[in-house]
Short mmCIF file of C-alpha atoms in Angstrom, two decimals:
data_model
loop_
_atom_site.label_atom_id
_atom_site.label_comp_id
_atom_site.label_asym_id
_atom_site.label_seq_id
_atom_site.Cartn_x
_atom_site.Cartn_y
_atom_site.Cartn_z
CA UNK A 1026 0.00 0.00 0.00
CA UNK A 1027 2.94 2.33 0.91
CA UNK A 1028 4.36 1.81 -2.86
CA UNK A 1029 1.15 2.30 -4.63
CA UNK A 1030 0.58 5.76 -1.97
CA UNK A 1031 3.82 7.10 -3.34
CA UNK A 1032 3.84 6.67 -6.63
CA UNK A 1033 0.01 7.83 -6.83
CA UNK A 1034 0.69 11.09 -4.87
CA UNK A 1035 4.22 11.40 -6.99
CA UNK A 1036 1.83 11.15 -10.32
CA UNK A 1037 -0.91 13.52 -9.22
CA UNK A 1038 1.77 16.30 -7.58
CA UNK A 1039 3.18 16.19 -11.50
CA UNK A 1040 -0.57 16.82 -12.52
CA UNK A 1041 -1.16 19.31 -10.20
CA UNK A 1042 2.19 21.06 -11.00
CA UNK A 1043 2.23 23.51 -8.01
CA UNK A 1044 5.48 24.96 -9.16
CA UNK A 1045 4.53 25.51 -12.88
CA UNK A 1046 1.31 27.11 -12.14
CA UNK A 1047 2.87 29.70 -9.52
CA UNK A 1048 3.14 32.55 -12.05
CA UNK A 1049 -0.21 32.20 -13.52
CA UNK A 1050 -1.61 32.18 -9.58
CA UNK A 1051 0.27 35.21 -9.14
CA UNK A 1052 -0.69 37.16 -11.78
CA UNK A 1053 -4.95 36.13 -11.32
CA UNK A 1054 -4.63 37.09 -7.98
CA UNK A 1055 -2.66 40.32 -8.56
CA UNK A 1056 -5.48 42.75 -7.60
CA UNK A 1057 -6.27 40.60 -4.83
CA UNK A 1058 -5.22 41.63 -0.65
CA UNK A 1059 -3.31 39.17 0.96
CA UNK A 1060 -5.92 37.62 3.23
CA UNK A 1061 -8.31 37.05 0.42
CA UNK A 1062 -5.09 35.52 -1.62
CA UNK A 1063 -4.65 32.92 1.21
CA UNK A 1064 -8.72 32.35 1.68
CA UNK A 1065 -9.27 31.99 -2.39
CA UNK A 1066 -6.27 29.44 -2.42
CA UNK A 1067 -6.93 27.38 0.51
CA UNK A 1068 -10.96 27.53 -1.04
CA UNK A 1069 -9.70 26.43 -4.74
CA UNK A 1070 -7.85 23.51 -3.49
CA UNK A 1071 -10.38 22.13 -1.41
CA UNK A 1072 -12.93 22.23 -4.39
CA UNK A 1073 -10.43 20.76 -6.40
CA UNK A 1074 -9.73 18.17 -3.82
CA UNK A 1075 -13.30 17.16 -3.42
CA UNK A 1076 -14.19 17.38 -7.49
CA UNK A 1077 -10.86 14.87 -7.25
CA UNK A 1078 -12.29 12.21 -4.68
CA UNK A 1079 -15.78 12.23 -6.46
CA UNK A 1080 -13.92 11.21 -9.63
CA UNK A 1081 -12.89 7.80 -7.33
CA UNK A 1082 -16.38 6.93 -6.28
CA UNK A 1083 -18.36 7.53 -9.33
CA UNK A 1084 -15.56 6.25 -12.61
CA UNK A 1085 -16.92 3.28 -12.73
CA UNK A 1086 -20.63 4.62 -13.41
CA UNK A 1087 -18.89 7.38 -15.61
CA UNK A 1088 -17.37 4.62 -17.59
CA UNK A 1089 -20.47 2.41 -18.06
CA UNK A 1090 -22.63 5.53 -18.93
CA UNK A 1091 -20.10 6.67 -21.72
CA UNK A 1092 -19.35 3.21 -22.80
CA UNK A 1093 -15.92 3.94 -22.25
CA UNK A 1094 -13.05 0.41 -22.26
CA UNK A 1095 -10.09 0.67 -19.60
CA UNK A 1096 -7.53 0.63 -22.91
CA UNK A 1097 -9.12 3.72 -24.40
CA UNK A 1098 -9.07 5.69 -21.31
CA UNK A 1099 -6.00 5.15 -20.29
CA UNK A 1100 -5.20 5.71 -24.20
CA UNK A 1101 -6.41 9.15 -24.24
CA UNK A 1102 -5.48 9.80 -20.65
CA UNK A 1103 -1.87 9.25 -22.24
CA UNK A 1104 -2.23 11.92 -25.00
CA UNK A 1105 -3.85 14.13 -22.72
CA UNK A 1106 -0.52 13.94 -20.26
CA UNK A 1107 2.00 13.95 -23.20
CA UNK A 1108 0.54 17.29 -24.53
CA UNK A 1109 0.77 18.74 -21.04
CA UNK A 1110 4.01 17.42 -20.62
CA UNK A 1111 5.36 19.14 -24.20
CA UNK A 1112 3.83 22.29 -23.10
CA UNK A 1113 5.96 21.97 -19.45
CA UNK A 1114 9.00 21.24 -21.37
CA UNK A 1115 8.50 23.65 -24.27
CA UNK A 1116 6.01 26.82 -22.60
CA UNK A 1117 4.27 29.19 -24.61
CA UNK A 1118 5.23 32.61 -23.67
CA UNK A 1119 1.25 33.48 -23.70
CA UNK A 1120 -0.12 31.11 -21.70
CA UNK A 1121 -2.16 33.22 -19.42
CA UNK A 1122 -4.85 34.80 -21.13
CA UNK A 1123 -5.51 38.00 -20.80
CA UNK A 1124 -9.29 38.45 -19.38
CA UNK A 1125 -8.38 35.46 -16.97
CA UNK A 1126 -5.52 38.20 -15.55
CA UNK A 1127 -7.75 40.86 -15.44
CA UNK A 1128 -10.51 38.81 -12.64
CA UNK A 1129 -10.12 39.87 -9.09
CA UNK A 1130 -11.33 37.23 -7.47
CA UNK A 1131 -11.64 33.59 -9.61
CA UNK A 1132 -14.27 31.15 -8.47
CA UNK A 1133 -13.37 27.75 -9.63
CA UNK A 1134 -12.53 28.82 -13.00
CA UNK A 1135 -9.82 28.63 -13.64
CA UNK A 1136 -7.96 27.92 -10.46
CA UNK A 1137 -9.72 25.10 -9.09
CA UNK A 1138 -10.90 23.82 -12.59
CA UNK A 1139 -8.43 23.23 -14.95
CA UNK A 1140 -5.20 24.52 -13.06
CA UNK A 1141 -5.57 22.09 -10.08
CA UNK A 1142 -7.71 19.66 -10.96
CA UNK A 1143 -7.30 19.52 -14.87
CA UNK A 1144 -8.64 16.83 -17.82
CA UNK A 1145 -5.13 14.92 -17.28
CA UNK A 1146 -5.55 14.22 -13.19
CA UNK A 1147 -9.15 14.03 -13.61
CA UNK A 1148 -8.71 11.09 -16.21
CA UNK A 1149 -5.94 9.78 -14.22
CA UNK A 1150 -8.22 9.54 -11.04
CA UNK A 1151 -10.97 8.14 -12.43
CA UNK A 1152 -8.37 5.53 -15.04
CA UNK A 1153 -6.60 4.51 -11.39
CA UNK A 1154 -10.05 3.64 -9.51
CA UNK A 1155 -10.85 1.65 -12.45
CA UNK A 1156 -8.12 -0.48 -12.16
CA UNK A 1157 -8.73 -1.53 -8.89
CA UNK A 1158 -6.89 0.60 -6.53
CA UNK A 1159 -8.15 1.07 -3.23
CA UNK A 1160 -10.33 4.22 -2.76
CA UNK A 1161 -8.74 4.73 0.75
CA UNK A 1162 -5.07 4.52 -1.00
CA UNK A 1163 -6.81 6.60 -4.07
CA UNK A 1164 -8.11 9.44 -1.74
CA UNK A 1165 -4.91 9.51 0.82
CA UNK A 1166 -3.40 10.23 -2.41
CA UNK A 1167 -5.61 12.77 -3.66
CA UNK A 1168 -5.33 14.45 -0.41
CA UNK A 1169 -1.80 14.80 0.37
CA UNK A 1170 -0.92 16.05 -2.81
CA UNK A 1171 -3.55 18.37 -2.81
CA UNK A 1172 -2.32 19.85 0.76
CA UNK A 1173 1.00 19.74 -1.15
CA UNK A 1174 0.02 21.68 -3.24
CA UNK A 1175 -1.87 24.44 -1.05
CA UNK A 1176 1.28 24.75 1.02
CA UNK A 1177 3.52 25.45 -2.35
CA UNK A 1178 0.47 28.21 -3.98
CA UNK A 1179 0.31 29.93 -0.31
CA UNK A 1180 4.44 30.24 -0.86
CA UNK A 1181 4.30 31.13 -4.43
CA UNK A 1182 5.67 34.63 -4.21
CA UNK A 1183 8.42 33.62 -1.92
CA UNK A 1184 9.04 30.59 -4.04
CA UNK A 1185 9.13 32.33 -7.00
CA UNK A 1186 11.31 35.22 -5.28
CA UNK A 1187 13.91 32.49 -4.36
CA UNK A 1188 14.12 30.28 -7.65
CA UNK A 1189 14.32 33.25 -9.70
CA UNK A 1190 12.51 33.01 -13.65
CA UNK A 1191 14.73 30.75 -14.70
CA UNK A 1192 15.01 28.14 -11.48
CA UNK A 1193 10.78 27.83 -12.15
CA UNK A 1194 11.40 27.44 -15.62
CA UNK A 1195 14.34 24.43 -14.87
CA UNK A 1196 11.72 22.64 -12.14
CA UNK A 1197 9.14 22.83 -14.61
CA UNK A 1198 11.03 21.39 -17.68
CA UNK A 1199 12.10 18.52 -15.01
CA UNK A 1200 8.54 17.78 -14.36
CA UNK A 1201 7.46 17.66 -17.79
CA UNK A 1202 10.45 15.48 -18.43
CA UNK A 1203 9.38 12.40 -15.79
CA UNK A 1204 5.43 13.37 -17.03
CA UNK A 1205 6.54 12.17 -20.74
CA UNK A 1206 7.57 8.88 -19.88
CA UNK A 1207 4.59 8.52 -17.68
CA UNK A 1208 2.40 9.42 -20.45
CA UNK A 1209 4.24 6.68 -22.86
CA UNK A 1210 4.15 4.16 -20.40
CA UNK A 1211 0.36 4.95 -20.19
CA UNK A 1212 0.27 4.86 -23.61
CA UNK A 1213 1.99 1.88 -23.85
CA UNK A 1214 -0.12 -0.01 -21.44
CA UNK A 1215 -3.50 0.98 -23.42
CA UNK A 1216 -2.53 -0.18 -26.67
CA UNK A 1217 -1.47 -3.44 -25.32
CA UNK A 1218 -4.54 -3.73 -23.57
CA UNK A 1219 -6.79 -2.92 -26.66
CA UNK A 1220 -4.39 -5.25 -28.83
CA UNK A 1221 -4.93 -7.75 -26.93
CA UNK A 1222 -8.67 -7.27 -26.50
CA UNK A 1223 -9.00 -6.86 -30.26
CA UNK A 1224 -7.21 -10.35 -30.82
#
């Protein structure tokens, strides 16, 4: 259980990329006092967190009702964390958009929904409950890395103060270098599953 805890919370801290999205948080909440900063993060996080955990309890019905297979899931679930991981490794240099900057205070969109909890660990959650994981393991998961992941937004400015532009830009290159080969390895896994269901 230990093994499985690690390498789920290792996964879904590379989804959530708390480092990456640290200069898009800072600029949506530039207008914004400091005590409403720390309230609208801690708030995000926990809707994120619970959007998360309802993703482990209803996949399965999710999957039936879509007449999704396991092997295209975690097919698409691999495309959908390759392109996220090309955009970490190569970043657009306009990746905020503009009316998004200009909002004083987000609600959900877009901090909770897609920064935090985006299509790739939303698919991810719901692909790992599939498989059989246990929902206790699943949500221990989902919650650590999503208190991870509070504690590194509330530090952003400091964070970002101490890395520098182009520390942030090294850590998130990194990440999107260890989420490629998980995406190929997903991708990987899916096709062999569907090749051999096909056969």
């Amino acid at each position: 259980m230990t093994n499985e805890l690690l390498s789920l919370l290792v996964l879904l801290l590379i989804l959530l990329d708390p480092v990456g999205n640290i200069p898009l948080l800072i600029s949506l909440l530039r207008g914004v006092a400091h005590e409403r900063r720390v309230h609208i993060i801690v708030r995000e996080n926990l809707i994120a967190a619970a959007l998360l955990v309802l993703f482990v309890f209803f996949g399965d019905w999710l999957l039936s009702t879509l007449r999704l297979t396991p092997a295209a899931l975690e097919i698409s679930s691999g495309i959908i964390l390759f392109l996220i991981a090309v955009r970490m490794v190569f970043p657009s240099p306009t990746s905020a958009p503009e009316e998004a900057m200009r909002q004083e205070e987000p609600l959900i969109v877009p901090i909770a929904v897609p920064m935090i909890a985006g299509p790739a660990a939303l698919a991810t959650v719901l692909l790992t409950a599939r498989q059989g994981f246990e929902p206790l393991t699943l949500i221990l998961a989902i919650l650590a890395a999503v208190a991870i992941n509070t504690v590194a937004l509330l530090a952003g400015e400091r964070i970002a103060q101490r890395l520098g532009r182009a520390g942030m830009a090294a850590m998130e290159r990194l990440m999107g270098l260890i989420l490629t080969t998980m995406a190929v390895q997903m991708l990987i896994s899916g096709l062999r599953a569907a090749f051999f269901a096909a056969s």
